[in-house]
mmCIF file of C-alpha atoms in Angstrom:
data_model
loop_
_atom_site.group_PDB
_atom_site.id
_atom_site.type_symbol
_atom_site.label_atom_id
_atom_site.label_comp_id
_atom_site.label_asym_id
_atom_site.label_seq_id
_atom_site.Cartn_x
_atom_site.Cartn_y
_atom_site.Cartn_z
ATOM 1 C CA MET A 29 111.872 100.007 137.059
ATOM 2 C CA ILE A 30 115.579 99.215 137.024
ATOM 3 C CA GLY A 31 118.024 99.789 139.813
ATOM 4 C CA SER A 32 121.370 98.826 141.303
ATOM 5 C CA ALA A 33 121.520 95.699 143.441
ATOM 6 C CA SER A 34 123.629 92.743 144.483
ATOM 7 C CA PRO A 35 123.646 89.295 142.779
ATOM 8 C CA SER A 36 120.613 88.455 144.925
ATOM 9 C CA ILE A 37 118.512 91.082 143.200
ATOM 10 C CA GLU A 38 115.625 93.047 144.644
ATOM 11 C CA PRO A 39 113.785 95.333 142.197
ATOM 12 C CA ASP A 40 114.580 98.959 142.876
ATOM 13 C CA ASP A 41 114.494 102.228 140.963
ATOM 14 C CA PHE A 42 116.193 103.331 137.738
ATOM 15 C CA SER A 43 119.920 103.739 137.838
ATOM 16 C CA ASP A 44 120.694 107.209 139.211
ATOM 17 C CA GLY A 45 116.981 107.934 139.060
ATOM 18 C CA GLN A 46 117.232 108.649 135.329
ATOM 19 C CA VAL A 47 114.404 107.663 133.001
ATOM 20 C CA ALA A 48 114.298 108.108 129.249
ATOM 21 C CA ASP A 49 111.639 110.769 128.688
ATOM 22 C CA THR A 50 110.777 109.334 125.293
ATOM 23 C CA ASP A 51 109.135 106.357 126.972
ATOM 24 C CA GLN A 52 106.548 108.574 128.577
ATOM 25 C CA ASP A 53 104.861 109.475 125.295
ATOM 26 C CA ILE A 54 104.919 105.951 123.864
ATOM 27 C CA VAL A 55 103.539 103.641 126.537
ATOM 28 C CA SER A 56 101.259 104.466 129.416
ATOM 29 C CA ASP A 57 101.759 103.196 132.971
ATOM 30 C CA LYS A 58 99.179 100.481 132.280
ATOM 31 C CA LEU A 59 101.201 99.265 129.299
ATOM 32 C CA SER A 60 98.562 100.005 126.716
ATOM 33 C CA ILE A 61 99.724 99.745 123.127
ATOM 34 C CA ASP A 62 98.718 102.657 120.929
ATOM 35 C CA GLY A 63 98.744 102.642 117.141
ATOM 36 C CA GLY A 64 98.289 98.893 116.707
ATOM 37 C CA GLY A 65 98.996 95.663 118.548
ATOM 38 C CA LEU A 66 101.501 92.943 119.354
ATOM 39 C CA ILE A 67 101.381 89.288 118.343
ATOM 40 C CA TRP A 68 104.042 87.233 120.040
ATOM 41 C CA GLN A 69 104.975 83.600 120.019
ATOM 42 C CA THR A 70 106.057 81.647 123.091
ATOM 43 C CA GLU A 71 106.920 77.994 123.538
ATOM 44 C CA SER A 72 103.480 77.313 125.016
ATOM 45 C CA SER A 73 101.115 79.788 123.310
ATOM 46 C CA TRP A 74 100.431 82.676 120.977
ATOM 47 C CA GLN A 75 99.717 85.965 122.733
ATOM 48 C CA ILE A 76 97.865 88.940 121.244
ATOM 49 C CA GLN A 77 97.485 92.417 122.712
ATOM 50 C CA VAL A 78 95.703 95.436 121.267
ATOM 51 C CA GLY A 79 95.420 98.477 123.502
ATOM 52 C CA ARG A 80 94.936 96.932 126.962
ATOM 53 C CA GLU A 81 93.026 93.921 125.653
ATOM 54 C CA THR A 82 94.852 90.573 125.568
ATOM 55 C CA LEU A 83 94.114 87.153 124.137
ATOM 56 C CA THR A 84 95.843 83.761 124.429
ATOM 57 C CA LEU A 85 95.774 81.065 121.742
ATOM 58 C CA PRO A 86 97.276 77.562 121.796
ATOM 59 C CA PRO A 87 100.767 77.080 120.328
ATOM 60 C CA ASP A 88 99.368 75.115 117.372
ATOM 61 C CA ALA A 89 96.789 77.792 116.450
ATOM 62 C CA SER A 90 96.510 78.194 112.690
ATOM 63 C CA PRO A 91 97.747 81.399 111.043
ATOM 64 C CA GLN A 92 94.180 82.107 109.879
ATOM 65 C CA LEU A 93 92.851 81.841 113.445
ATOM 66 C CA ILE A 94 95.563 84.155 114.762
ATOM 67 C CA SER A 95 94.782 86.658 112.021
ATOM 68 C CA GLU A 96 91.029 86.483 112.691
ATOM 69 C CA ARG A 97 91.411 86.938 116.440
ATOM 70 C CA PHE A 98 93.758 89.891 115.976
ATOM 71 C CA THR A 99 91.347 91.537 113.542
ATOM 72 C CA GLU A 100 88.415 90.955 115.914
ATOM 73 C CA LEU A 101 90.379 92.428 118.809
ATOM 74 C CA CYS A 102 91.224 95.509 116.735
ATOM 75 C CA ALA A 103 87.510 95.924 115.998
ATOM 76 C CA THR A 104 86.588 95.818 119.706
ATOM 77 C CA VAL A 105 89.232 98.321 120.865
ATOM 78 C CA ALA A 106 88.206 101.900 120.163
ATOM 79 C CA GLY A 107 90.588 103.698 117.828
ATOM 80 C CA ALA A 108 92.820 100.657 117.250
ATOM 81 C CA ASP A 109 94.635 100.481 113.922
ATOM 82 C CA LYS A 110 95.095 97.187 112.081
ATOM 83 C CA ARG A 111 98.862 97.342 112.541
ATOM 84 C CA CYS A 112 101.050 94.951 114.459
ATOM 85 C CA VAL A 113 104.508 93.878 115.483
ATOM 86 C CA LEU A 114 105.036 90.143 115.049
ATOM 87 C CA ALA A 115 107.460 88.806 117.676
ATOM 88 C CA LEU A 116 108.935 85.321 117.270
ATOM 89 C CA SER A 117 110.096 82.966 119.980
ATOM 90 C CA SER A 118 113.840 82.957 120.590
ATOM 91 C CA ASN A 119 114.103 79.277 119.709
ATOM 92 C CA GLU A 120 112.941 80.156 116.170
ATOM 93 C CA CYS A 121 115.953 82.408 115.627
ATOM 94 C CA PHE A 122 119.614 81.912 114.779
ATOM 95 C CA PHE A 123 122.300 84.354 115.899
ATOM 96 C CA ALA A 124 125.991 84.743 115.121
ATOM 97 C CA ASP A 125 128.624 87.427 115.552
ATOM 98 C CA PHE A 126 131.827 87.194 113.534
ATOM 99 C CA ASP A 127 134.416 89.158 111.575
ATOM 100 C CA LEU A 128 133.641 89.598 107.908
ATOM 101 C CA PRO A 129 136.277 88.450 105.420
ATOM 102 C CA GLU A 130 138.175 91.334 103.848
ATOM 103 C CA SER A 131 136.702 90.454 100.453
ATOM 104 C CA ILE A 132 133.119 91.219 101.599
ATOM 105 C CA ASP A 133 131.757 94.736 101.835
ATOM 106 C CA SER A 134 129.668 95.211 104.979
ATOM 107 C CA ARG A 135 127.037 96.972 102.826
ATOM 108 C CA ASP A 136 126.645 94.010 100.474
ATOM 109 C CA ARG A 137 123.611 92.253 101.953
ATOM 110 C CA THR A 138 123.600 89.487 99.341
ATOM 111 C CA ALA A 139 127.232 88.535 99.959
ATOM 112 C CA ILE A 140 126.699 88.581 103.727
ATOM 113 C CA LYS A 141 123.628 86.374 103.365
ATOM 114 C CA PHE A 142 125.698 83.721 101.595
ATOM 115 C CA GLU A 143 128.429 84.122 104.193
ATOM 116 C CA LEU A 144 125.833 83.309 106.862
ATOM 117 C CA GLU A 145 125.549 79.816 105.388
ATOM 118 C CA ARG A 146 128.853 79.125 107.146
ATOM 119 C CA HIS A 147 127.311 79.992 110.520
ATOM 120 C CA PHE A 148 123.661 78.887 110.278
ATOM 121 C CA PRO A 149 122.186 75.495 109.295
ATOM 122 C CA LEU A 150 120.195 77.227 106.549
ATOM 123 C CA ASP A 151 120.652 77.930 102.859
ATOM 124 C CA ALA A 152 120.770 81.555 101.827
ATOM 125 C CA GLU A 153 117.609 81.036 99.750
ATOM 126 C CA SER A 154 115.671 79.603 102.701
ATOM 127 C CA MET A 155 116.430 82.279 105.314
ATOM 128 C CA VAL A 156 115.554 85.867 106.043
ATOM 129 C CA SER A 157 118.407 87.594 107.828
ATOM 130 C CA ASP A 158 119.383 91.006 109.090
ATOM 131 C CA TYR A 159 122.475 92.305 110.796
ATOM 132 C CA VAL A 160 124.248 95.268 112.374
ATOM 133 C CA VAL A 161 127.888 96.196 111.938
ATOM 134 C CA GLN A 162 129.762 96.932 115.132
ATOM 135 C CA ALA A 163 131.104 100.481 115.087
ATOM 136 C CA GLY A 164 134.694 100.896 113.968
ATOM 137 C CA SER A 165 135.114 97.309 112.786
ATOM 138 C CA LYS A 166 134.063 94.721 110.215
ATOM 139 C CA ARG A 167 132.502 92.545 112.885
ATOM 140 C CA ILE A 168 128.805 91.943 112.376
ATOM 141 C CA SER A 169 126.035 90.535 114.520
ATOM 142 C CA ALA A 170 123.481 88.684 112.408
ATOM 143 C CA VAL A 171 120.140 87.097 113.199
ATOM 144 C CA ALA A 172 118.086 84.870 110.896
ATOM 145 C CA ILE A 173 114.917 82.781 110.697
ATOM 146 C CA GLU A 174 113.731 80.086 108.319
ATOM 147 C CA THR A 175 111.396 81.750 105.830
ATOM 148 C CA ASP A 176 108.940 78.907 105.228
ATOM 149 C CA ARG A 177 108.194 78.455 108.937
ATOM 150 C CA HIS A 178 106.732 81.961 109.123
ATOM 151 C CA ARG A 179 105.454 82.718 105.640
ATOM 152 C CA ALA A 180 101.959 81.416 106.462
ATOM 153 C CA ILE A 181 101.323 83.752 109.410
ATOM 154 C CA VAL A 182 102.630 86.714 107.398
ATOM 155 C CA ASN A 183 100.377 85.854 104.445
ATOM 156 C CA ALA A 184 97.352 85.365 106.714
ATOM 157 C CA LEU A 185 97.815 88.780 108.321
ATOM 158 C CA GLU A 186 98.362 90.462 104.958
ATOM 159 C CA ASP A 187 95.225 88.805 103.547
ATOM 160 C CA ALA A 188 93.299 90.380 106.446
ATOM 161 C CA ASP A 189 94.752 93.812 105.514
ATOM 162 C CA VAL A 190 96.847 93.923 108.685
ATOM 163 C CA ASP A 191 99.887 96.168 108.371
ATOM 164 C CA ILE A 192 102.845 94.182 109.741
ATOM 165 C CA VAL A 193 105.210 96.925 110.845
ATOM 166 C CA SER A 194 108.057 94.609 111.840
ATOM 167 C CA ILE A 195 108.954 90.972 112.480
ATOM 168 C CA VAL A 196 111.493 90.605 115.281
ATOM 169 C CA PRO A 197 112.625 88.163 117.951
ATOM 170 C CA PHE A 198 110.706 88.531 121.209
ATOM 171 C CA SER A 199 113.954 88.994 123.142
ATOM 172 C CA MET A 200 114.932 91.959 120.976
ATOM 173 C CA LEU A 201 111.679 93.698 121.880
ATOM 174 C CA VAL A 202 112.637 93.249 125.530
ATOM 175 C CA ALA A 203 116.168 94.500 124.885
ATOM 176 C CA ARG A 204 114.935 97.507 122.894
ATOM 177 C CA ALA A 205 112.645 98.571 125.728
ATOM 178 C CA ALA A 206 115.348 97.966 128.347
ATOM 179 C CA LEU A 207 117.752 100.150 126.363
ATOM 180 C CA ARG A 208 115.179 102.946 126.295
ATOM 181 C CA ARG A 209 114.511 102.648 130.019
ATOM 182 C CA VAL A 210 118.100 102.789 131.245
ATOM 183 C CA ASN A 211 120.633 105.539 130.767
ATOM 184 C CA PHE A 212 123.990 103.835 131.049
ATOM 185 C CA GLY A 213 125.505 105.592 128.031
ATOM 186 C CA ALA A 214 127.441 102.397 127.206
ATOM 187 C CA PRO A 215 126.775 98.758 126.250
ATOM 188 C CA PHE A 216 125.255 96.575 128.943
ATOM 189 C CA GLN A 217 124.542 92.904 129.555
ATOM 190 C CA LEU A 218 120.899 91.824 129.644
ATOM 191 C CA PHE A 219 119.891 88.575 131.365
ATOM 192 C CA LEU A 220 116.394 87.196 130.685
ATOM 193 C CA LEU A 221 115.629 84.519 133.245
ATOM 194 C CA SER A 222 112.630 82.194 133.422
ATOM 195 C CA ARG A 223 111.814 78.731 134.694
ATOM 196 C CA GLU A 224 112.258 77.240 131.240
ATOM 197 C CA SER A 225 115.356 79.030 129.970
ATOM 198 C CA ALA A 226 117.913 81.787 130.378
ATOM 199 C CA GLU A 227 119.183 84.247 127.803
ATOM 200 C CA SER A 228 122.210 86.501 127.766
ATOM 201 C CA LEU A 229 122.301 89.514 125.426
ATOM 202 C CA ARG A 230 124.832 92.288 125.017
ATOM 203 C CA VAL A 231 122.910 95.437 124.143
ATOM 204 C CA ASP A 232 124.136 98.649 122.560
ATOM 205 C CA GLU A 233 122.419 101.613 120.929
ATOM 206 C CA ASP A 234 122.605 100.022 117.476
ATOM 207 C CA GLY A 235 121.401 96.546 118.403
ATOM 208 C CA ILE A 236 122.399 93.204 119.904
ATOM 209 C CA TYR A 237 126.077 92.253 119.685
ATOM 210 C CA HIS A 238 125.910 88.992 121.608
ATOM 211 C CA TRP A 239 123.003 86.614 122.182
ATOM 212 C CA ARG A 240 122.983 83.173 123.727
ATOM 213 C CA ARG A 241 120.084 81.052 124.933
ATOM 214 C CA PHE A 242 120.393 78.350 127.596
ATOM 215 C CA TYR A 243 117.912 75.774 128.818
ATOM 216 C CA ASP A 244 118.869 76.108 132.479
ATOM 217 C CA ALA A 245 120.874 78.279 134.843
ATOM 218 C CA ASP A 246 123.733 75.760 135.017
ATOM 219 C CA ALA A 247 124.328 76.055 131.284
ATOM 220 C CA LEU A 248 124.407 79.839 131.609
ATOM 221 C CA ARG A 249 126.837 79.567 134.510
ATOM 222 C CA ARG A 250 129.191 77.274 132.577
ATOM 223 C CA HIS A 251 129.125 79.489 129.502
ATOM 224 C CA PHE A 252 129.734 82.632 131.543
ATOM 225 C CA THR A 253 132.660 81.018 133.369
ATOM 226 C CA ILE A 254 134.329 80.158 130.079
ATOM 227 C CA THR A 255 133.640 83.349 128.106
ATOM 228 C CA ALA A 256 133.600 86.108 130.764
ATOM 229 C CA ASP A 257 136.124 88.886 130.261
ATOM 230 C CA PRO A 258 137.710 89.797 133.630
ATOM 231 C CA ASN A 259 138.238 93.349 132.366
ATOM 232 C CA ASP A 260 134.609 93.842 131.354
ATOM 233 C CA MET A 261 133.026 96.276 133.809
ATOM 234 C CA SER A 262 129.837 96.938 131.826
ATOM 235 C CA PRO A 263 126.619 96.982 133.873
ATOM 236 C CA SER A 264 124.089 94.149 133.805
ATOM 237 C CA VAL A 265 120.287 94.237 133.827
ATOM 238 C CA VAL A 266 118.338 91.215 135.070
ATOM 239 C CA VAL A 267 114.732 90.567 133.982
ATOM 240 C CA GLY A 268 112.461 87.772 135.158
ATOM 241 C CA GLN A 269 113.967 86.554 138.440
ATOM 242 C CA ASN A 270 115.507 88.021 141.558
ATOM 243 C CA ARG A 271 118.593 85.834 141.617
ATOM 244 C CA LEU A 272 121.364 85.876 139.004
ATOM 245 C CA PRO A 273 123.300 82.586 138.756
ATOM 246 C CA VAL A 274 126.522 84.342 137.653
ATOM 247 C CA GLN A 275 128.630 87.158 139.070
ATOM 248 C CA PRO A 276 129.477 89.866 136.485
ATOM 249 C CA ASN A 277 132.243 92.331 137.278
ATOM 250 C CA GLY A 278 130.129 95.435 136.749
ATOM 251 C CA GLU A 279 127.082 96.716 138.585
ATOM 252 C CA ILE A 280 123.934 94.596 138.544
ATOM 253 C CA HIS A 281 120.524 96.202 138.119
ATOM 254 C CA GLY A 282 117.190 94.539 138.779
ATOM 255 C CA CYS A 283 113.953 95.219 136.931
ATOM 256 C CA ASP A 284 110.439 95.211 138.376
ATOM 257 C CA ARG A 285 108.807 94.677 134.973
ATOM 258 C CA SER A 286 108.457 91.286 133.363
ATOM 259 C CA ALA A 287 109.844 90.351 129.971
ATOM 260 C CA GLU A 288 106.292 90.490 128.581
ATOM 261 C CA GLN A 289 105.762 94.022 129.854
ATOM 262 C CA LEU A 290 109.059 95.166 128.378
ATOM 263 C CA ALA A 291 108.184 93.458 125.089
ATOM 264 C CA ILE A 292 104.939 95.437 124.992
ATOM 265 C CA GLN A 293 106.976 98.602 125.444
ATOM 266 C CA GLY A 294 109.334 97.492 122.682
ATOM 267 C CA ALA A 295 106.379 96.882 120.367
ATOM 268 C CA ALA A 296 105.039 100.361 121.102
ATOM 269 C CA ILE A 297 108.438 101.793 120.191
ATOM 270 C CA GLY A 298 108.333 99.913 116.889
ATOM 271 C CA LEU A 299 104.767 100.982 116.109
ATOM 272 C CA ALA A 300 105.763 104.581 116.794
ATOM 273 C CA GLY A 301 108.460 104.341 114.095
ATOM 274 C CA ARG A 302 111.383 104.458 116.549
ATOM 275 C CA TRP A 303 112.815 100.983 116.037
ATOM 276 C CA GLY A 304 115.953 102.434 114.495
ATOM 277 C CA ARG A 305 118.622 100.270 112.852
ATOM 278 C CA TRP A 306 117.880 97.171 114.898
ATOM 279 C CA PRO A 307 117.289 93.944 112.924
ATOM 280 C CA ASN A 308 113.880 93.460 111.336
ATOM 281 C CA PHE A 309 112.779 90.377 109.363
ATOM 282 C CA ARG A 310 110.174 92.346 107.358
ATOM 283 C CA ILE A 311 112.528 92.192 104.369
ATOM 284 C CA ASP A 312 113.432 89.917 101.443
ATOM 285 C CA ASP A 313 110.944 87.031 101.150
ATOM 286 C CA LEU A 314 108.896 88.314 104.099
ATOM 287 C CA ALA A 315 108.757 91.871 102.799
ATOM 288 C CA PRO A 316 105.398 93.371 101.781
ATOM 289 C CA ALA A 317 104.282 92.459 98.271
ATOM 290 C CA ASP A 318 103.809 96.158 97.571
ATOM 291 C CA PRO A 319 107.268 97.761 97.155
ATOM 292 C CA LEU A 320 105.747 101.086 98.218
ATOM 293 C CA TYR A 321 104.387 99.551 101.421
ATOM 294 C CA ALA A 322 106.459 101.786 103.700
ATOM 295 C CA VAL A 323 105.054 104.953 102.096
ATOM 296 C CA ALA A 324 101.659 103.590 101.031
ATOM 297 C CA LYS A 325 99.676 105.573 103.593
ATOM 298 C CA PRO A 326 101.392 108.935 102.893
ATOM 299 C CA LEU A 327 101.011 108.313 99.149
ATOM 300 C CA ARG A 328 97.339 107.510 99.624
ATOM 301 C CA MET A 329 96.826 110.717 101.594
ATOM 302 C CA LEU A 330 98.766 112.654 98.944
ATOM 303 C CA SER A 331 96.607 111.219 96.145
ATOM 304 C CA ILE A 332 93.440 112.078 98.076
ATOM 305 C CA ALA A 333 94.702 115.612 98.672
ATOM 306 C CA ALA A 334 95.641 115.994 94.995
ATOM 307 C CA THR A 335 92.201 114.731 93.908
ATOM 308 C CA VAL A 336 90.440 117.118 96.274
ATOM 309 C CA CYS A 337 92.610 119.999 95.048
ATOM 310 C CA PHE A 338 91.843 119.137 91.410
ATOM 311 C CA LEU A 339 88.107 119.003 92.143
ATOM 312 C CA ILE A 340 88.254 122.377 93.883
ATOM 313 C CA VAL A 341 90.143 123.971 90.966
ATOM 314 C CA ALA A 342 87.794 122.383 88.419
ATOM 315 C CA GLY A 343 84.759 123.499 90.418
ATOM 316 C CA ALA A 344 86.107 127.035 90.700
ATOM 317 C CA ALA A 345 86.813 127.163 86.953
ATOM 318 C CA TRP A 346 83.305 125.898 86.148
ATOM 319 C CA TYR A 347 81.717 128.428 88.520
ATOM 320 C CA ARG A 348 83.760 131.258 87.000
ATOM 321 C CA SER A 349 82.810 130.252 83.449
ATOM 322 C CA GLU A 350 79.150 130.062 84.438
ATOM 323 C CA ARG A 351 79.338 133.532 85.950
ATOM 324 C CA ILE A 352 80.953 134.893 82.779
ATOM 325 C CA VAL A 353 78.265 133.308 80.574
ATOM 326 C CA GLU A 354 75.549 134.680 82.843
ATOM 327 C CA LYS A 355 77.051 138.181 82.744
ATOM 328 C CA SER A 356 77.489 137.993 78.989
ATOM 329 C CA ASP A 357 73.850 136.981 78.498
ATOM 330 C CA SER A 358 72.756 139.833 80.755
ATOM 331 C CA VAL A 359 74.764 142.383 78.733
ATOM 332 C CA ARG A 360 73.433 140.971 75.457
ATOM 333 C CA ASP A 361 69.819 141.234 76.682
ATOM 334 C CA ALA A 362 70.430 144.839 77.775
ATOM 335 C CA GLN A 363 71.864 145.677 74.336
ATOM 336 C CA ARG A 364 68.844 144.163 72.576
ATOM 337 C CA SER A 365 66.461 146.143 74.823
ATOM 338 C CA HIS A 366 68.280 149.433 74.123
ATOM 339 C CA PHE A 367 68.293 148.718 70.364
ATOM 340 C CA LYS A 368 64.536 148.147 70.352
ATOM 341 C CA ALA A 369 64.009 151.367 72.304
ATOM 342 C CA THR A 370 66.293 153.371 69.975
ATOM 343 C CA PHE A 371 65.097 151.866 66.680
ATOM 344 C CA PRO A 372 61.484 150.903 67.171
ATOM 345 C CA GLY A 373 60.019 148.851 64.413
ATOM 346 C CA ARG A 374 63.374 147.379 63.357
ATOM 347 C CA ARG A 375 64.245 143.762 63.809
ATOM 348 C CA VAL A 376 67.089 143.197 66.199
ATOM 349 C CA PRO A 377 69.968 142.023 63.988
ATOM 350 C CA VAL A 378 72.162 139.044 64.743
ATOM 351 C CA MET A 379 75.332 141.184 64.511
ATOM 352 C CA LEU A 380 73.965 143.719 66.955
ATOM 353 C CA LEU A 381 77.226 145.390 67.915
ATOM 354 C CA ARG A 382 78.269 145.836 64.278
ATOM 355 C CA THR A 383 74.904 147.391 63.463
ATOM 356 C CA VAL A 384 75.128 149.805 66.387
ATOM 357 C CA ARG A 385 78.626 150.856 65.332
ATOM 358 C CA SER A 386 77.437 151.360 61.751
ATOM 359 C CA GLU A 387 74.503 153.553 62.902
ATOM 360 C CA HIS A 388 76.884 155.470 65.147
ATOM 361 C CA GLN A 389 79.217 156.156 62.206
ATOM 362 C CA LYS A 390 76.280 157.328 60.060
ATOM 363 C CA THR A 391 75.144 159.689 62.798
ATOM 364 C CA LEU A 392 78.634 161.179 63.128
ATOM 365 C CA GLY A 393 78.888 161.538 59.348
ATOM 366 C CA SER A 394 75.629 163.438 59.049
ATOM 367 C CA ARG A 395 76.666 165.920 61.719
ATOM 368 C CA GLY A 396 80.107 166.612 60.284
ATOM 369 C CA ARG A 397 83.332 166.816 62.236
ATOM 370 C CA GLY A 398 82.934 166.956 65.898
ATOM 371 C CA ASP A 399 85.126 170.118 66.245
ATOM 372 C CA SER A 400 82.732 172.130 64.018
ATOM 373 C CA ILE A 401 79.793 171.594 66.218
ATOM 374 C CA GLN A 402 79.094 174.455 68.587
#
């Protein structure tokens, strides 16, 4: 839980006791993931979780091994779907926020990708990038990864028929869950603190607008001293440690859940289809080979329903035709029986109805007009 505290933070309750109700139906108190699993990369390992079951693999584990272990874990967890969120370590990601030149439309993804070459040490052809545009401006916040470093794990999972719902930085999963758990109604600063590193993220409803990673608290302190806005009174949320090495102007809120627990919540949000407009690397060269991937399951269900409907209609038509043939045969047999009884000794003609009509006309002719008969 998250709550107000001083720079020496003790975990408390949510700010003002308010909790986002939508979390309640996504993740249970035991942090079980429903609807799939999470595969996340750290500096020292690969972590896998499906339901409540977890597995740790070495950092140099092959993509095939990761895929196999995930598939095996899905098979052991009752009701688990072969779907996952793939979360990448922060040190695999590049981030920049900058004002777009006037000549570039913020909706032109190709032009923005080439513009990112000015900010990242990557060619446009070798990166997968995504971005959000800050409201009311042409300032964008972009994040990118090198495609070839992650193509193998994506291919291995796809070869095992695993549905990769999204590919995102691990820290964004944490930020997405933190945003859902607090109710500030405004942007806030998120500090992720660990023994190995520190990260500072500025979080808003539409995504991350500032992201810096530091290898120690001193580096964070120096950066904050230089870049801090004295007029910025936005609240801060601290995850991972109870002591914040900087002093923001706004309120500081501690969190009693680890970054891993929040990431699991963020993955559950993504698997539930509530990721929103936040960056996702499951595009461009890391997009599914099937262009209809996003609607493949509904289309499959629609095709099955259409096939079943066609079979039902065809079966009903066949049954109706069989009933008509059966009834017709029954009437024809009755006509033949009556003909034999009426004209004994005569062969039943092929054109039975015409013969009966002819005999009927002869009978009427021999009796005269019907109105003369008394």
